[in-house]
XYZ file of C-alpha atoms in Angstrom:
762
model
C 88.142 86.407 33.177
C 87.019 88.643 35.322
C 84.275 86.505 36.656
C 86.640 85.744 40.421
C 88.681 89.372 40.709
C 86.583 91.698 42.315
C 83.917 89.669 44.582
C 84.698 86.476 47.021
C 82.305 83.528 46.270
C 78.808 83.429 47.041
C 79.201 80.462 50.058
C 82.169 82.900 51.642
C 80.061 86.365 52.426
C 78.480 86.987 55.327
C 75.346 85.480 56.526
C 72.665 88.302 58.451
C 71.119 85.312 60.556
C 74.034 83.710 61.544
C 74.815 83.147 65.113
C 78.706 84.061 66.759
C 79.276 80.323 68.628
C 82.026 79.454 70.839
C 84.082 76.947 68.897
C 85.066 74.201 71.780
C 87.076 72.650 69.280
C 89.256 75.611 68.658
C 90.166 75.470 72.528
C 91.026 71.939 72.842
C 93.466 72.251 69.736
C 94.771 75.545 71.436
C 95.357 72.915 74.226
C 96.618 70.551 72.470
C 98.747 72.986 70.233
C 100.689 74.197 73.771
C 100.086 70.982 75.402
C 104.028 71.042 76.456
C 103.627 73.745 77.769
C 101.098 73.295 80.279
C 102.824 70.123 81.420
C 106.511 72.453 82.378
C 103.902 74.380 83.711
C 102.707 71.498 85.908
C 105.890 70.241 86.570
C 106.998 73.067 87.540
C 104.140 74.007 89.547
C 104.574 70.584 91.164
C 108.580 70.992 91.968
C 107.953 74.130 93.759
C 105.166 72.647 95.636
C 107.488 69.523 96.253
C 110.448 71.744 97.129
C 109.139 73.916 98.870
C 106.356 71.674 101.481
C 108.833 69.833 102.360
C 111.224 72.801 104.417
C 107.398 73.972 105.764
C 107.478 72.702 109.689
C 104.112 71.377 110.535
C 101.162 72.927 112.873
C 99.699 70.948 115.437
C 96.111 71.513 116.664
C 94.681 70.612 120.271
C 91.298 71.208 121.575
C 89.151 71.850 125.078
C 86.077 71.800 125.017
C 84.175 74.020 127.382
C 80.945 74.435 128.553
C 79.057 77.651 129.553
C 76.579 77.519 131.880
C 74.092 80.120 130.682
C 72.224 78.982 133.659
C 73.575 79.083 137.212
C 72.481 77.203 140.235
C 71.824 79.800 142.404
C 73.782 79.020 146.125
C 72.627 82.337 146.746
C 70.546 84.906 145.628
C 73.451 87.142 144.771
C 72.703 87.914 140.985
C 71.378 91.511 141.411
C 75.069 92.949 142.669
C 76.384 91.253 139.630
C 73.885 92.809 137.519
C 74.150 89.982 135.025
C 71.419 88.440 133.053
C 72.809 84.094 132.296
C 70.017 83.613 130.389
C 69.983 84.880 126.736
C 72.065 84.956 123.773
C 74.591 88.214 124.905
C 75.867 86.261 127.633
C 77.073 83.646 126.055
C 78.108 86.316 122.825
C 80.254 88.457 125.758
C 82.393 84.692 127.026
C 83.151 84.324 123.532
C 84.332 87.670 122.935
C 86.265 87.155 126.895
C 87.897 84.184 125.664
C 88.874 85.915 122.592
C 90.593 89.005 124.750
C 93.857 90.410 124.743
C 93.922 90.032 128.513
C 93.495 86.703 128.744
C 95.686 85.771 126.108
C 98.074 88.262 128.739
C 97.825 85.779 131.568
C 98.164 82.865 130.005
C 101.565 84.033 129.115
C 102.132 84.931 131.648
C 101.045 81.523 133.181
C 103.390 79.557 131.281
C 105.879 81.782 130.819
C 105.516 81.900 126.941
C 108.236 84.737 126.427
C 111.385 82.169 127.547
C 109.975 79.782 124.560
C 111.322 79.448 121.712
C 108.326 78.643 119.010
C 106.991 82.403 120.516
C 110.566 84.012 119.879
C 109.203 86.869 117.500
C 112.313 86.875 115.376
C 111.785 83.154 114.494
C 107.623 83.872 113.697
C 108.961 86.802 111.326
C 108.558 87.136 108.138
C 109.903 86.277 104.623
C 113.080 89.151 104.920
C 114.778 89.861 101.470
C 116.918 91.880 103.104
C 118.691 89.508 104.925
C 119.832 87.628 101.023
C 121.531 91.161 100.235
C 124.814 90.803 100.139
C 125.794 93.865 100.922
C 128.901 93.277 102.670
C 130.850 91.973 99.834
C 128.545 95.090 98.335
C 130.586 97.844 100.156
C 133.817 96.237 100.175
C 133.281 95.885 95.965
C 132.356 99.651 96.034
C 132.465 102.423 98.400
C 129.657 104.163 98.904
C 128.764 107.637 102.014
C 128.285 106.014 104.799
C 124.588 106.636 105.525
C 123.500 105.379 101.828
C 122.389 101.553 101.952
C 121.056 102.332 104.994
C 117.769 101.550 103.647
C 119.184 97.623 102.910
C 120.644 97.372 106.767
C 118.396 94.973 108.799
C 117.347 96.482 112.460
C 118.718 93.989 114.957
C 117.829 96.194 117.697
C 116.523 94.002 120.048
C 113.313 94.175 121.160
C 112.218 95.740 125.241
C 110.928 93.293 127.105
C 107.673 95.402 126.644
C 108.084 95.347 122.842
C 109.027 91.593 123.502
C 105.982 90.469 125.622
C 103.316 92.447 123.598
C 104.664 90.103 120.539
C 104.769 87.037 121.842
C 101.048 88.263 122.737
C 100.395 88.665 119.719
C 101.382 85.746 118.359
C 99.056 84.130 121.228
C 96.314 85.452 119.664
C 96.875 84.643 116.119
C 97.110 80.986 117.026
C 93.846 80.992 119.207
C 90.830 79.819 117.834
C 87.573 79.858 119.832
C 84.939 78.387 117.965
C 81.149 78.262 119.425
C 79.250 74.841 118.575
C 75.921 75.972 117.428
C 72.500 75.542 119.015
C 74.573 74.341 122.134
C 76.434 76.138 124.900
C 79.547 75.040 124.241
C 82.974 76.271 123.010
C 86.078 74.438 121.090
C 89.183 76.534 122.667
C 91.647 75.290 119.924
C 95.127 76.347 119.750
C 97.775 76.081 116.817
C 101.545 75.226 118.018
C 104.663 72.963 116.276
C 104.728 70.898 119.190
C 100.840 69.283 119.915
C 102.505 69.000 123.855
C 103.003 72.433 123.763
C 99.385 73.004 121.625
C 97.367 70.735 124.474
C 99.643 72.252 127.180
C 98.335 75.934 125.830
C 94.493 74.914 125.284
C 93.575 74.006 128.438
C 95.167 76.603 130.099
C 93.648 79.345 128.101
C 90.509 77.424 129.399
C 91.843 77.126 133.073
C 92.188 80.861 132.913
C 88.884 81.596 131.364
C 87.271 80.068 134.532
C 89.895 81.231 137.558
C 89.496 84.396 135.666
C 85.904 84.731 136.222
C 85.833 83.211 139.656
C 88.239 85.685 140.875
C 86.795 88.419 139.370
C 83.336 86.858 140.685
C 85.293 86.793 144.274
C 86.382 91.010 143.854
C 82.876 91.885 142.983
C 81.446 90.445 146.245
C 83.586 91.603 148.701
C 83.571 95.157 147.603
C 80.230 94.857 146.973
C 79.989 93.587 150.894
C 82.200 97.006 151.311
C 79.383 99.244 149.902
C 76.993 97.418 151.774
C 78.233 97.850 154.624
C 78.729 101.414 154.664
C 74.956 101.921 152.809
C 73.607 99.935 156.106
C 74.467 103.106 158.618
C 73.022 106.005 156.195
C 70.085 103.705 155.379
C 69.266 102.597 159.183
C 69.316 106.916 160.169
C 67.155 107.307 157.155
C 64.195 104.810 158.835
C 65.131 106.482 162.154
C 64.110 110.062 160.656
C 61.431 109.032 159.107
C 59.461 107.031 161.563
C 60.093 110.329 163.480
C 58.855 112.408 161.492
C 55.832 110.541 161.285
C 55.390 110.164 165.307
C 55.694 114.240 165.636
C 52.853 114.868 162.908
C 50.448 112.314 164.679
C 50.914 114.360 167.649
C 50.908 117.553 166.749
C 47.523 116.500 164.560
C 46.081 115.074 167.153
C 45.110 111.823 164.959
C 43.793 108.962 166.603
C 41.886 107.174 164.267
C 41.661 109.229 161.003
C 39.413 106.774 159.498
C 36.961 106.864 162.333
C 37.068 110.846 160.898
C 36.256 110.983 158.014
C 33.784 108.516 158.292
C 31.803 110.426 159.816
C 32.532 113.648 158.144
C 31.985 111.345 155.936
C 28.197 110.696 156.820
C 26.827 113.875 157.775
C 28.430 115.106 154.435
C 25.845 112.399 153.090
C 22.238 113.795 155.220
C 23.483 116.959 154.747
C 23.782 116.584 150.948
C 20.069 115.070 151.575
C 18.739 117.883 152.783
C 20.210 120.160 150.725
C 18.379 118.956 148.078
C 14.993 119.033 149.683
C 15.847 122.821 150.669
C 15.950 123.441 147.078
C 12.948 121.845 145.454
C 10.335 123.416 148.549
C 12.720 126.763 147.420
C 11.611 125.713 143.889
C 8.044 124.920 144.409
C 6.998 128.218 146.337
C 8.733 130.096 144.387
C 6.958 128.717 141.216
C 3.638 129.117 143.324
C 4.679 133.373 144.825
C 5.761 133.755 140.791
C 2.460 132.631 140.128
C 0.096 134.949 142.914
C 2.621 138.196 141.936
C 1.940 138.481 138.611
C -0.354 140.975 138.755
C 1.604 143.117 141.611
C 2.218 143.329 144.960
C -1.832 143.013 146.064
C -3.653 141.119 143.016
C -7.347 140.683 142.810
C -9.473 138.457 144.899
C -11.309 136.890 142.166
C -7.379 136.472 140.197
C -6.899 134.702 144.225
C -9.638 132.056 144.136
C -8.173 130.494 140.554
C -4.292 129.674 142.395
C -4.664 126.562 142.960
C -2.218 127.140 146.844
C -4.778 129.701 148.420
C -7.611 127.065 147.516
C -5.852 124.260 149.021
C -6.704 126.625 152.622
C -9.651 125.151 154.429
C -11.075 128.627 156.020
C -10.043 130.141 152.065
C -12.652 126.767 151.148
C -14.869 127.310 154.037
C -16.053 131.244 153.281
C -15.988 130.040 149.260
C -18.644 127.869 150.217
C -20.422 130.477 152.556
C -20.126 133.019 149.911
C -21.887 130.950 147.522
C -24.412 130.341 149.779
C -25.288 133.189 150.776
C -25.344 134.471 147.018
C -27.746 131.788 145.933
C -29.912 132.455 149.151
C -29.648 136.331 147.574
C -30.742 135.411 144.345
C -33.728 133.166 145.203
C -35.248 136.285 147.883
C -34.193 138.348 144.617
C -37.113 136.962 142.509
C -40.423 137.310 145.796
C -38.618 140.326 146.952
C -37.616 143.650 146.589
C -34.331 145.102 147.223
C -35.813 146.988 150.503
C -37.682 144.255 152.624
C -36.254 142.689 155.143
C -35.016 139.432 153.981
C -34.369 140.808 150.711
C -32.382 143.562 152.855
C -30.917 140.811 155.826
C -29.653 138.300 152.900
C -27.620 141.171 151.549
C -25.892 141.710 154.874
C -24.558 138.300 155.071
C -23.436 138.157 151.315
C -21.668 141.402 151.835
C -20.088 139.593 155.792
C -18.800 136.478 153.844
C -17.561 138.611 151.700
C -15.168 140.885 153.510
C -14.425 137.434 155.332
C -12.873 136.076 152.966
C -11.566 139.336 151.583
C -9.626 139.118 154.148
C -8.764 135.570 154.176
C -7.699 135.538 150.527
C -4.875 138.219 151.789
C -3.958 136.552 155.032
C -3.137 133.205 152.749
C -1.189 135.434 150.009
C 0.639 136.716 152.568
C 1.494 133.394 154.382
C 1.898 132.339 150.427
C 4.923 134.675 150.327
C 6.471 134.607 154.164
C 6.556 130.621 152.968
C 8.625 131.173 150.091
C 11.287 133.761 152.078
C 11.262 130.564 154.957
C 12.688 128.038 151.695
C 14.740 130.510 150.938
C 16.331 131.289 154.054
C 16.286 128.136 154.628
C 18.063 126.230 151.707
C 20.980 128.685 151.976
C 21.079 127.581 156.041
C 21.315 124.165 154.675
C 24.036 125.166 152.027
C 26.654 126.751 154.569
C 25.712 123.810 156.310
C 26.833 121.422 153.550
C 30.092 123.721 152.498
C 31.359 123.890 156.323
C 31.159 119.827 156.276
C 33.019 119.694 153.190
C 35.814 121.581 153.977
C 35.773 119.611 157.769
C 36.376 116.011 155.441
C 39.075 118.274 152.871
C 41.031 119.009 155.761
C 40.844 114.949 157.393
C 42.082 114.235 153.285
C 44.392 116.665 153.751
C 45.632 114.947 157.075
C 45.334 111.401 155.994
C 47.508 112.598 152.611
C 49.997 113.646 154.161
C 49.485 111.148 157.564
C 49.926 107.984 154.320
C 52.669 109.942 152.839
C 55.055 109.582 155.922
C 53.406 106.085 156.137
C 55.327 105.382 153.258
C 58.505 107.218 153.465
C 58.810 104.839 156.998
C 57.615 102.248 155.207
C 60.282 101.994 152.350
C 63.027 103.059 154.500
C 62.154 99.845 156.008
C 62.167 97.795 153.354
C 64.830 98.641 151.642
C 67.032 98.678 155.452
C 65.886 95.100 155.232
C 66.133 94.235 152.011
C 69.898 96.317 152.199
C 70.550 93.871 155.675
C 69.492 90.688 153.591
C 71.567 91.083 150.841
C 74.161 91.775 152.882
C 74.539 88.787 155.041
C 74.142 86.896 151.300
C 77.193 89.134 150.306
C 78.897 87.840 153.190
C 78.185 83.937 152.847
C 79.105 84.456 149.294
C 82.877 85.543 149.750
C 83.323 82.235 150.997
C 81.646 80.467 148.417
C 81.680 80.826 144.111
C 79.671 79.064 141.672
C 82.254 78.552 138.335
C 80.239 79.779 135.470
C 81.528 77.450 132.589
C 83.748 73.948 133.709
C 85.964 71.969 131.104
C 84.621 68.781 129.682
C 87.378 67.302 127.144
C 90.791 68.365 128.423
C 92.774 68.584 125.371
C 95.366 66.050 124.416
C 98.254 65.901 122.398
C 97.069 65.822 118.509
C 98.844 62.700 116.720
C 98.742 63.845 113.636
C 100.060 68.412 111.884
C 96.698 70.164 111.553
C 98.123 72.390 109.065
C 99.720 72.065 106.115
C 97.847 69.900 104.407
C 100.597 69.128 102.015
C 98.390 66.797 99.448
C 95.711 69.398 99.712
C 98.609 71.829 98.250
C 100.131 70.218 95.905
C 97.335 69.582 94.513
C 96.546 73.551 94.204
C 99.398 74.031 93.365
C 99.267 70.801 90.459
C 95.669 72.308 89.331
C 97.677 76.267 89.159
C 100.516 75.172 87.187
C 97.946 73.537 84.873
C 95.262 76.165 84.709
C 97.904 78.722 84.385
C 99.470 76.672 81.400
C 95.668 76.413 79.903
C 95.036 79.902 80.236
C 98.918 80.758 78.748
C 97.412 78.564 76.217
C 94.117 80.529 75.389
C 96.102 83.860 75.628
C 98.402 82.619 73.124
C 95.725 81.269 70.799
C 94.012 84.484 71.584
C 96.809 86.808 69.855
C 97.909 84.370 67.445
C 97.363 86.410 63.882
C 98.601 84.026 61.955
C 97.145 81.977 59.479
C 96.308 78.247 61.397
C 93.372 76.867 59.093
C 91.148 77.329 56.032
C 87.976 78.544 57.858
C 90.927 82.062 58.859
C 91.132 81.969 54.827
C 88.006 81.879 54.022
C 86.533 84.361 56.940
C 89.433 87.051 56.376
C 90.132 87.619 53.294
C 87.396 86.488 51.573
C 89.288 83.904 49.254
C 88.381 80.648 49.204
C 90.744 77.694 49.444
C 93.065 75.860 46.861
C 94.878 73.958 48.720
C 96.439 72.934 51.830
C 100.371 71.835 51.985
C 102.036 70.101 54.407
C 105.552 70.208 56.079
C 108.148 68.555 55.016
C 111.161 68.600 57.694
C 114.827 68.471 55.547
C 117.905 69.897 55.985
C 117.715 73.300 55.526
C 118.566 74.899 52.447
C 117.588 78.499 50.887
C 116.439 76.180 47.268
C 112.629 75.257 46.586
C 111.488 72.191 47.719
C 111.217 69.235 44.633
C 108.652 66.774 46.229
C 106.119 65.949 43.952
C 107.719 63.788 41.270
C 111.024 62.822 43.436
C 107.898 60.961 45.603
C 104.967 61.276 44.301
C 103.141 59.426 46.433
C 103.958 60.889 49.135
C 102.167 63.310 50.619
C 103.061 65.833 49.834
C 102.508 65.164 46.151
C 99.139 64.345 46.265
C 98.232 67.879 48.090
C 99.899 69.134 44.482
C 97.447 67.508 42.849
C 95.278 68.018 45.229
C 96.331 72.118 44.070
C 96.298 71.502 40.814
C 92.860 69.952 40.489
C 91.132 73.011 42.001
C 93.019 75.446 39.766
C 91.996 73.166 36.876
C 88.661 73.293 38.474
C 87.975 76.541 39.138
C 87.832 77.606 35.376
C 87.130 74.955 32.714
C 85.541 76.191 30.144
C 88.073 79.304 29.505
C 91.878 77.709 31.055
C 93.750 79.799 32.830
C 96.541 80.769 29.852
C 98.514 83.013 32.644
C 98.884 81.808 36.251
C 101.362 84.331 38.825
C 102.063 82.878 42.321
C 103.015 85.078 44.904
C 102.951 85.326 48.804
C 103.634 88.336 51.329
C 106.564 88.283 52.401
C 109.732 86.556 51.075
C 109.986 82.441 52.678
C 106.323 81.944 52.687
C 106.927 78.641 49.745
C 105.757 80.062 46.410
C 108.869 79.350 44.693
C 108.448 75.477 46.246
C 104.347 75.705 44.673
C 105.123 77.489 41.546
C 108.131 74.517 40.512
C 105.784 71.182 41.674
C 102.613 73.230 40.373
C 104.905 73.041 36.883
C 105.765 69.686 36.885
C 102.229 68.944 38.431
C 101.123 70.350 35.001
C 103.059 69.564 33.104
C 102.457 65.820 32.726
C 99.575 66.402 30.590
C 99.897 70.197 29.333
C 102.358 72.143 27.474
C 104.129 74.815 30.616
C 106.729 76.767 31.482
C 107.769 78.445 34.243
C 109.251 81.372 34.676
C 110.738 82.954 37.444
C 109.724 86.447 37.976
C 110.933 87.043 41.227
C 114.287 88.873 39.503
C 115.467 90.192 42.283
C 115.573 86.669 44.528
C 116.011 84.470 41.861
C 115.496 80.797 43.455
C 114.128 78.608 40.717
C 118.298 78.246 38.927
C 119.603 76.844 41.900
C 116.223 74.485 42.643
C 116.880 72.462 39.685
C 120.410 72.251 39.748
C 121.561 75.463 37.180
C 123.872 78.297 37.573
C 122.684 81.848 38.432
C 124.665 83.434 36.106
C 122.057 80.657 33.024
C 120.690 82.553 30.910
C 116.328 84.104 31.649
C 114.321 86.056 31.464
C 116.425 89.484 31.757
C 118.371 87.523 28.511
C 115.719 87.420 27.119
C 113.381 90.567 27.848
C 116.972 92.677 26.986
C 117.702 90.721 23.685
C 120.597 89.539 25.044
C 119.941 85.193 24.299
C 117.844 83.443 22.324
C 114.506 81.619 23.709
C 116.078 77.917 23.140
C 119.218 79.298 25.502
C 116.646 80.528 28.893
C 114.426 77.893 28.182
C 115.164 74.936 30.506
C 113.206 70.845 30.363
C 112.080 69.490 33.743
C 113.454 65.914 32.923
C 109.979 63.794 33.349
C 107.414 66.021 33.181
C 105.558 68.525 29.729
C 106.968 71.527 31.500
C 109.794 74.332 30.975
C 111.585 76.412 32.682
C 112.531 80.146 32.132
C 114.851 81.444 34.933
C 115.107 85.065 35.814
C 118.741 85.343 34.381
C 121.163 88.576 35.221
C 119.937 90.017 37.630
C 119.068 93.780 36.047
C 119.132 96.892 37.779
C 115.579 97.497 37.374
C 113.400 94.643 37.330
C 110.237 96.717 37.926
C 111.103 98.455 34.638
C 112.422 95.677 32.877
C 108.586 93.837 33.734
C 106.790 97.189 32.697
C 108.137 97.282 28.954
C 106.599 96.554 26.159
C 109.591 94.186 25.249
C 108.654 91.953 27.937
C 104.878 92.093 27.202
C 106.024 90.969 23.314
C 108.312 87.875 24.494
C 105.205 86.981 27.267
C 103.206 86.751 24.382
C 105.185 84.105 21.665
C 105.336 82.154 25.266
C 101.643 81.942 25.380
C 100.929 80.690 21.602
C 104.334 77.919 22.419
C 102.991 76.739 25.733
C 99.482 75.711 26.737
C 99.892 77.326 30.543
C 102.497 79.760 32.052
C 103.020 79.710 35.373
C 104.999 83.225 37.178
C 106.620 82.658 39.909
C 106.650 86.514 41.391
C 108.124 88.846 44.187
C 106.378 88.906 47.567
C 103.494 92.074 47.611
C 104.695 93.508 50.433
C 108.582 93.755 49.422
C 107.817 94.541 45.564
C 105.604 96.075 43.604
C 106.391 93.367 41.011
C 103.823 91.018 41.850
C 101.589 94.283 41.176
C 102.716 95.145 37.533
C 102.955 91.472 36.598
C 99.215 90.342 37.786
C 98.212 92.585 34.772
C 99.623 90.188 32.754
C 98.320 87.513 34.257
C 94.677 85.546 33.922
C 94.611 84.277 37.542
C 96.992 84.717 41.066
C 97.006 82.210 43.126
C 98.273 83.668 46.961
C 100.545 81.241 49.401
C 99.751 82.095 52.637
C 102.248 79.903 55.513
C 100.860 78.406 57.883
C 101.357 79.687 61.642
C 103.653 82.400 60.504
C 102.635 85.571 58.472
C 100.334 87.831 60.270
C 96.959 88.632 59.221
C 96.994 91.742 59.355
C 100.641 92.214 56.736
C 98.073 89.469 54.194
C 94.844 91.282 54.314
C 97.240 93.948 53.072
C 98.907 92.276 50.755
C 95.773 91.082 48.768
C 93.781 94.771 49.762
C 97.281 95.522 47.236
C 96.189 92.965 44.363
C 92.696 94.241 44.647
C 93.540 97.645 44.183
C 95.413 96.743 40.631
C 91.762 94.780 39.983
C 94.374 91.276 39.543
C 92.256 88.025 39.448
C 92.933 86.243 42.837
C 91.704 83.390 42.317
C 92.385 81.187 45.531
C 95.115 80.974 48.110
C 97.383 77.752 48.791
C 97.660 77.411 53.194
C 101.252 76.344 52.899
C 104.090 74.210 55.569
C 101.247 72.645 57.425
C 103.046 70.912 60.600
C 100.430 67.640 59.875
C 102.351 65.984 62.908
C 100.807 69.032 65.716
C 97.193 69.693 63.542
C 96.551 65.928 62.707
C 93.848 65.851 65.806
C 92.198 69.077 63.372
C 89.581 67.508 60.802
C 90.513 69.151 57.706
C 93.722 67.671 57.843
C 92.758 64.453 58.689
C 93.460 63.051 56.012
C 96.578 63.690 55.518
C 97.465 60.847 57.687
C 95.050 58.190 56.772
C 97.531 58.290 54.041
C 99.634 56.633 55.695
C 97.470 53.434 54.997
C 97.513 53.195 51.229
C 101.409 51.947 50.233
C 103.483 54.255 48.837
C 106.742 54.126 46.343
C 109.000 56.946 46.858
C 111.704 57.470 46.243
C 114.343 59.232 48.172
C 114.292 63.515 48.329
C 118.390 63.129 48.210
C 118.165 61.059 44.414
C 115.815 64.152 43.005
C 117.836 66.337 43.683
C 120.735 65.149 41.123
C 121.809 67.950 38.776
C 118.664 65.666 36.121
C 117.674 69.123 33.746
C 120.416 71.287 32.716
C 119.715 70.395 29.438
C 117.813 73.307 26.657
C 114.614 72.179 25.420
C 115.096 73.767 21.401
C 111.905 75.042 21.669
């Protein structure tokens, strides 16, 4: 008996690998369930939109196409005066902003006198003001208030000043004006919205015309201003030119300059020659210095032998001649010395001649040495002299350059002043001519014509959008209500939330309102309800075939879920094949006696437990079945103590021996604790859940209480299912399929006759 008490069926356990998926069928069922609400919102949105659009005044839009001349025909070369570059995108963007400017809008408003037109009346253009709908006078007449109490509800009807009214009209004008450049072109669309199509075309064309004329007027003003400025500047430039020319002439006269270029050329040639001479003198000096240094190695008076070794000395013809004579005299002495003695006359004569030649050679060597020294000193002095001349030539040329620089500076000043004067003179003539001839920077390509159809509102589109919005709102409302609905609507809810198998589904049977339990099994054996009861009976029997449940407790969460109806009809279904006893265990609100046509005072369970009645007096047979009913009997003061007593246990033990199966109809789990006590006597507990009525958290609490006392919850029954509303859901499709079978039903009214009031006699 405990195999189903605590653990849910294996197929109901969570699977770790299961992934949550979007149940599209659930959303579709939510839409079908709340379809009439969606239809209502769609009709409401469509009706409100139709009424609102009927009173909305249409707006017409006129368009003028303007071509902005990016490259203007240059009638005159006056661009420098204006300082505008019309060959770039910035120029076009500037023109677009001028078209949108407030100054241009003010000019158009003044030109067309839009302030006096009713369409631009600021009071007619204002938005909805809720204060207009407040019956202030009626309120003050009924409830007297202080004078300043209701000032916040009063409408300020103070008239606008002329300036404020003009500003308001300009604001309205700018809000209706649209400037739309055509991409990759120099065209721009000037659009204006108005309730009068002719007025829209008039204002659109006037705006384009005013834009062109304003530019021409601005150019004219710039031309006149430039003419005045150029005229004033010419006098100053003329005087400045005269002064520069005067300074140039005075400089030429002061410096006595005739041809600076010729003087500069002569100085340059002289400087070039002096430079060459200076280079040559430096070379000669360096050579002489080299020879002089070689000669003075042994002092200021070098020996003759050293002097004879110097190439510069030997190059002297006289020295070379004397050297040759000395060599000849020496050879002669050497030859005579071989034949004669020293005192021989020839020998003495040869020696005297050699000595004379040597003396003359030494004298000549000294002279050559002094000549080298003199040549060195002369080369040094010559180099210095040429260097002084070169410096003088350079200084002279630099002076000429300075004069030339000053001259060129004065000449450039004169030339610049002359060019500037000529330029201003030319511009002054051009500007004077431009006063009477101006080229427009834009022109109208297509003038606006009165539109034939309104621009806005697009009533069809708005109406369609409102209908779609109503539909969307209805769908969202359906989804929200479905998400917030925490009642039980399907078998999946029971299995997922409570971990209980579903034993059966019972359809909702619509009949006259009555507090009595509905008897539909015997009264209509082939009805949908009867078939559902048979399915419940089969599920209950098959849930444990080897050891059938002897005592079955039927309970619910709160009153009104149909537990008594289920218990009564289940007893009738089981009573067709078994001896079944139905006990009304709800002694606080007994409904079973009334359902089978018995008086509430009929002896029953309480009387049997108390010993005031016999078993035969308390049992009542259900006609057509083997089932009997034991009503609640007289209502006791404390039903909980009675069903907890040993006396009740003994009575139940006696009844279990007489019947094959006992069904106990107990009170709700959340209302009283009777069902918790009765579950301890039961082999199985069947939990009744009313579809779309009882909140899931409340059901969870009831099931939790039963599990806490180890009640054997074998399953749940989803009761009072609205099959007509749920016919599109797959688990309720089989109900509608019963209509294809021939049904032989008896009326419910006939089934409610008083037919089972006889005691069983058991």
